[in-house]
Amino acid sequence: MRQRELKFGIPITDENDNRLGESTNAARQAIAQVVVSRIGMAAPAMAIPPVIMNILEKRAFLKPGVCNSTVLCTLPAKELYENIQSGAGDP
């Protein structure tokens, strides 16, 4: 995907935006920084939900046999109450 940048380099400029040349080392460093930053941005989304789920499973929120119809269903409140009272909400 970035093969051209690795092969030919990326433009190098000074503080006045004068083009000094092309650098493959700068391209390599830039690609490495992008890879690290993308992993760093994705890591919380991969790590936080399992921790939250573990906490919810330890509490009575997601245990088998506990009816969580009010959270897990989108039925109106009256129908939820009738389902729970009739035993339809129990597994």
Coordinates of N, CA and C in Angstrom, one line a residue:
M1 N 0.8 -1.2 0.0 CA 0.0 0.0 0.0 C 0.9 1.3 0.0
R2 N 1.9 1.3 0.8 CA 2.8 2.4 0.8 C 4.2 2.0 0.1
Q3 N 4.1 1.1 -0.8 CA 5.3 0.6 -1.5 C 6.0 1.8 -2.2
R4 N 5.3 2.6 -2.8 CA 5.9 3.7 -3.6 C 6.7 4.6 -2.6
E5 N 6.1 4.9 -1.5 CA 6.8 5.8 -0.5 C 8.1 5.1 0.0
L6 N 8.0 3.8 0.2 CA 9.2 3.1 0.7 C 10.2 3.0 -0.4
K7 N 9.8 2.9 -1.6 CA 10.8 2.7 -2.7 C 11.4 4.0 -3.1
F8 N 10.6 5.1 -3.2 CA 11.2 6.4 -3.7 C 11.3 7.4 -2.6
G9 N 10.7 7.2 -1.5 CA 10.8 8.2 -0.4 C 9.7 9.2 -0.4
I10 N 9.7 10.0 0.7 CA 8.7 11.1 0.8 C 9.4 12.4 0.7
P11 N 8.7 13.5 0.3 CA 9.4 14.8 0.2 C 9.8 15.3 1.6
I12 N 11.0 15.8 1.7 CA 11.5 16.4 2.9 C 11.6 17.9 2.6
T13 N 11.1 18.7 3.6 CA 11.1 20.2 3.5 C 11.7 20.8 4.7
D14 N 12.2 22.0 4.6 CA 12.7 22.7 5.8 C 11.6 23.6 6.4
E15 N 12.0 24.4 7.4 CA 11.0 25.2 8.1 C 10.3 26.2 7.2
N16 N 10.9 26.6 6.1 CA 10.3 27.5 5.1 C 9.6 26.8 4.0
D17 N 9.3 25.6 4.1 CA 8.7 24.8 3.1 C 9.5 24.7 1.8
N18 N 10.8 24.8 1.9 CA 11.7 24.6 0.7 C 11.9 23.1 0.6
R19 N 11.7 22.5 -0.6 CA 11.9 21.1 -0.7 C 13.4 20.8 -0.8
L20 N 13.8 19.9 0.1 CA 15.2 19.5 0.2 C 15.5 18.2 -0.5
G21 N 14.5 17.4 -0.8 CA 14.7 16.1 -1.4 C 13.7 15.0 -1.0
E22 N 14.1 13.8 -1.3 CA 13.2 12.6 -0.9 C 14.0 11.8 0.1
S23 N 13.2 11.1 1.0 CA 13.9 10.3 2.0 C 13.1 9.0 2.2
T24 N 13.8 7.9 2.0 CA 13.1 6.6 2.3 C 13.1 6.3 3.8
N25 N 14.1 6.9 4.5 CA 14.2 6.7 6.0 C 13.0 7.4 6.6
A26 N 12.7 8.6 6.2 CA 11.6 9.4 6.7 C 10.3 8.6 6.4
A27 N 10.2 8.0 5.2 CA 9.0 7.3 4.9 C 8.8 6.1 5.8
R28 N 9.9 5.4 6.1 CA 9.9 4.2 7.0 C 9.4 4.7 8.4
Q29 N 10.0 5.8 8.8 CA 9.7 6.2 10.2 C 8.2 6.7 10.2
A30 N 7.7 7.4 9.2 CA 6.4 7.9 9.2 C 5.4 6.7 9.2
I31 N 5.6 5.7 8.4 CA 4.7 4.5 8.3 C 4.7 3.8 9.7
A32 N 5.9 3.7 10.3 CA 5.9 3.1 11.6 C 5.1 3.9 12.7
Q33 N 5.2 5.2 12.6 CA 4.4 6.0 13.5 C 2.9 5.9 13.3
V34 N 2.5 5.8 12.0 CA 1.1 5.6 11.7 C 0.6 4.3 12.2
V35 N 1.4 3.2 12.0 CA 1.0 1.9 12.5 C 0.8 1.9 14.0
V36 N 1.8 2.5 14.7 CA 1.7 2.5 16.2 C 0.5 3.3 16.6
S37 N 0.2 4.5 16.0 CA -0.9 5.3 16.4 C -2.2 4.6 16.1
R38 N -2.3 3.9 15.0 CA -3.6 3.2 14.7 C -3.8 2.1 15.7
I39 N -2.8 1.4 16.0 CA -3.0 0.3 17.0 C -3.4 0.9 18.4
G40 N -2.7 2.0 18.7 CA -3.0 2.7 20.0 C -4.5 3.2 20.0
M41 N -5.0 3.7 18.9 CA -6.4 4.1 18.8 C -7.4 3.0 18.9
A42 N -7.0 1.8 18.4 CA -7.9 0.7 18.4 C -7.9 -0.1 19.6
A43 N -6.8 0.0 20.4 CA -6.6 -0.9 21.6 C -7.7 -0.6 22.6
P44 N -8.1 0.6 22.9 CA -9.2 0.7 23.9 C -10.5 0.1 23.5
A45 N -10.8 0.1 22.3 CA -12.1 -0.5 21.8 C -12.0 -2.0 21.9
M46 N -10.8 -2.6 21.9 CA -10.6 -4.0 22.0 C -10.5 -4.5 23.4
A47 N -10.0 -3.6 24.3 CA -9.7 -4.0 25.7 C -10.8 -3.6 26.7
I48 N -11.5 -2.5 26.5 CA -12.4 -2.1 27.5 C -13.7 -2.9 27.5
P49 N -14.3 -3.2 26.4 CA -15.6 -4.0 26.4 C -15.4 -5.4 27.1
P50 N -14.4 -6.1 27.0 CA -14.3 -7.4 27.8 C -14.2 -7.1 29.3
V51 N -13.6 -6.0 29.7 CA -13.5 -5.7 31.1 C -14.9 -5.4 31.6
I52 N -15.6 -4.6 30.9 CA -17.0 -4.2 31.2 C -17.9 -5.5 31.3
M53 N -17.8 -6.3 30.3 CA -18.6 -7.6 30.3 C -18.2 -8.5 31.4
N54 N -17.0 -8.6 31.8 CA -16.6 -9.4 32.9 C -17.2 -8.8 34.2
I55 N -17.2 -7.5 34.4 CA -17.8 -6.9 35.6 C -19.3 -7.2 35.6
L56 N -20.0 -7.1 34.4 CA -21.4 -7.3 34.4 C -21.8 -8.8 34.6
E57 N -20.9 -9.7 34.2 CA -21.2 -11.1 34.4 C -21.0 -11.5 35.9
K58 N -20.0 -10.8 36.6 CA -19.8 -11.1 38.0 C -21.0 -10.6 38.8
R59 N -21.6 -9.5 38.4 CA -22.8 -9.1 39.1 C -24.0 -9.8 38.6
A60 N -25.1 -9.7 39.1 CA -26.3 -10.5 38.7 C -26.9 -9.9 37.4
F61 N -26.2 -9.1 36.7 CA -26.8 -8.5 35.5 C -27.0 -9.4 34.4
L62 N -26.0 -10.2 34.1 CA -26.0 -11.1 32.9 C -26.0 -12.6 33.3
K63 N -26.3 -13.0 34.5 CA -26.3 -14.4 34.9 C -27.4 -15.1 34.3
P64 N -27.2 -16.4 34.0 CA -28.3 -17.2 33.4 C -29.5 -17.3 34.4
G65 N -30.7 -17.2 34.0 CA -31.8 -17.4 34.8 C -32.3 -16.0 35.4
V66 N -31.6 -15.0 35.2 CA -32.1 -13.7 35.6 C -32.6 -13.0 34.4
C67 N -33.9 -12.5 34.5 CA -34.6 -11.9 33.4 C -34.2 -10.4 33.4
N68 N -33.6 -10.0 32.3 CA -33.2 -8.6 32.1 C -34.0 -8.0 30.9
S69 N -35.3 -8.3 30.9 CA -36.1 -7.9 29.7 C -36.1 -6.4 29.6
T70 N -36.1 -5.7 30.6 CA -36.1 -4.2 30.5 C -34.9 -3.6 29.8
V71 N -33.8 -4.3 29.9 CA -32.6 -3.8 29.2 C -32.4 -4.4 27.9
L72 N -32.7 -5.7 27.7 CA -32.4 -6.5 26.5 C -33.5 -6.5 25.5
C73 N -34.7 -6.0 25.8 CA -35.8 -6.1 24.9 C -36.2 -4.6 24.6
T74 N -37.0 -4.5 23.5 CA -37.5 -3.2 23.2 C -39.0 -3.2 23.2
L75 N -39.6 -4.1 24.0 CA -41.1 -4.1 24.1 C -41.5 -3.0 25.0
P76 N -42.8 -2.5 24.8 CA -43.3 -1.5 25.7 C -43.4 -2.0 27.2
A77 N -43.4 -1.1 28.1 CA -43.3 -1.5 29.5 C -44.5 -2.3 30.0
K78 N -45.7 -2.1 29.5 CA -46.9 -2.9 29.9 C -46.7 -4.3 29.4
E79 N -46.2 -4.5 28.2 CA -46.0 -5.9 27.7 C -44.9 -6.6 28.5
L80 N -43.9 -5.9 28.8 CA -42.8 -6.4 29.6 C -43.3 -6.9 31.0
Y81 N -44.1 -6.1 31.6 CA -44.7 -6.4 32.9 C -45.5 -7.7 32.8
E82 N -46.4 -7.7 31.8 CA -47.3 -8.9 31.6 C -46.4 -10.1 31.3
N83 N -45.4 -10.0 30.5 CA -44.5 -11.2 30.2 C -43.8 -11.7 31.4
I84 N -43.3 -10.8 32.3 CA -42.6 -11.2 33.5 C -43.6 -11.8 34.5
Q85 N -44.8 -11.3 34.6 CA -45.8 -11.8 35.5 C -46.3 -13.2 35.1
S86 N -46.4 -13.4 33.8 CA -46.9 -14.7 33.3 C -45.7 -15.7 33.2
G87 N -44.5 -15.3 33.4 CA -43.4 -16.3 33.4 C -42.7 -16.4 32.1
A88 N -43.2 -15.6 31.1 CA -42.6 -15.7 29.7 C -41.2 -15.1 29.7
G89 N -40.8 -14.3 30.6 CA -39.5 -13.7 30.6 C -38.4 -14.6 31.2
D90 N -38.8 -15.7 31.8 CA -37.9 -16.6 32.4 C -37.4 -17.6 31.4
P91 N -36.1 -18.0 31.4 CA -35.6 -19.0 30.4 C -36.1 -20.4 30.7

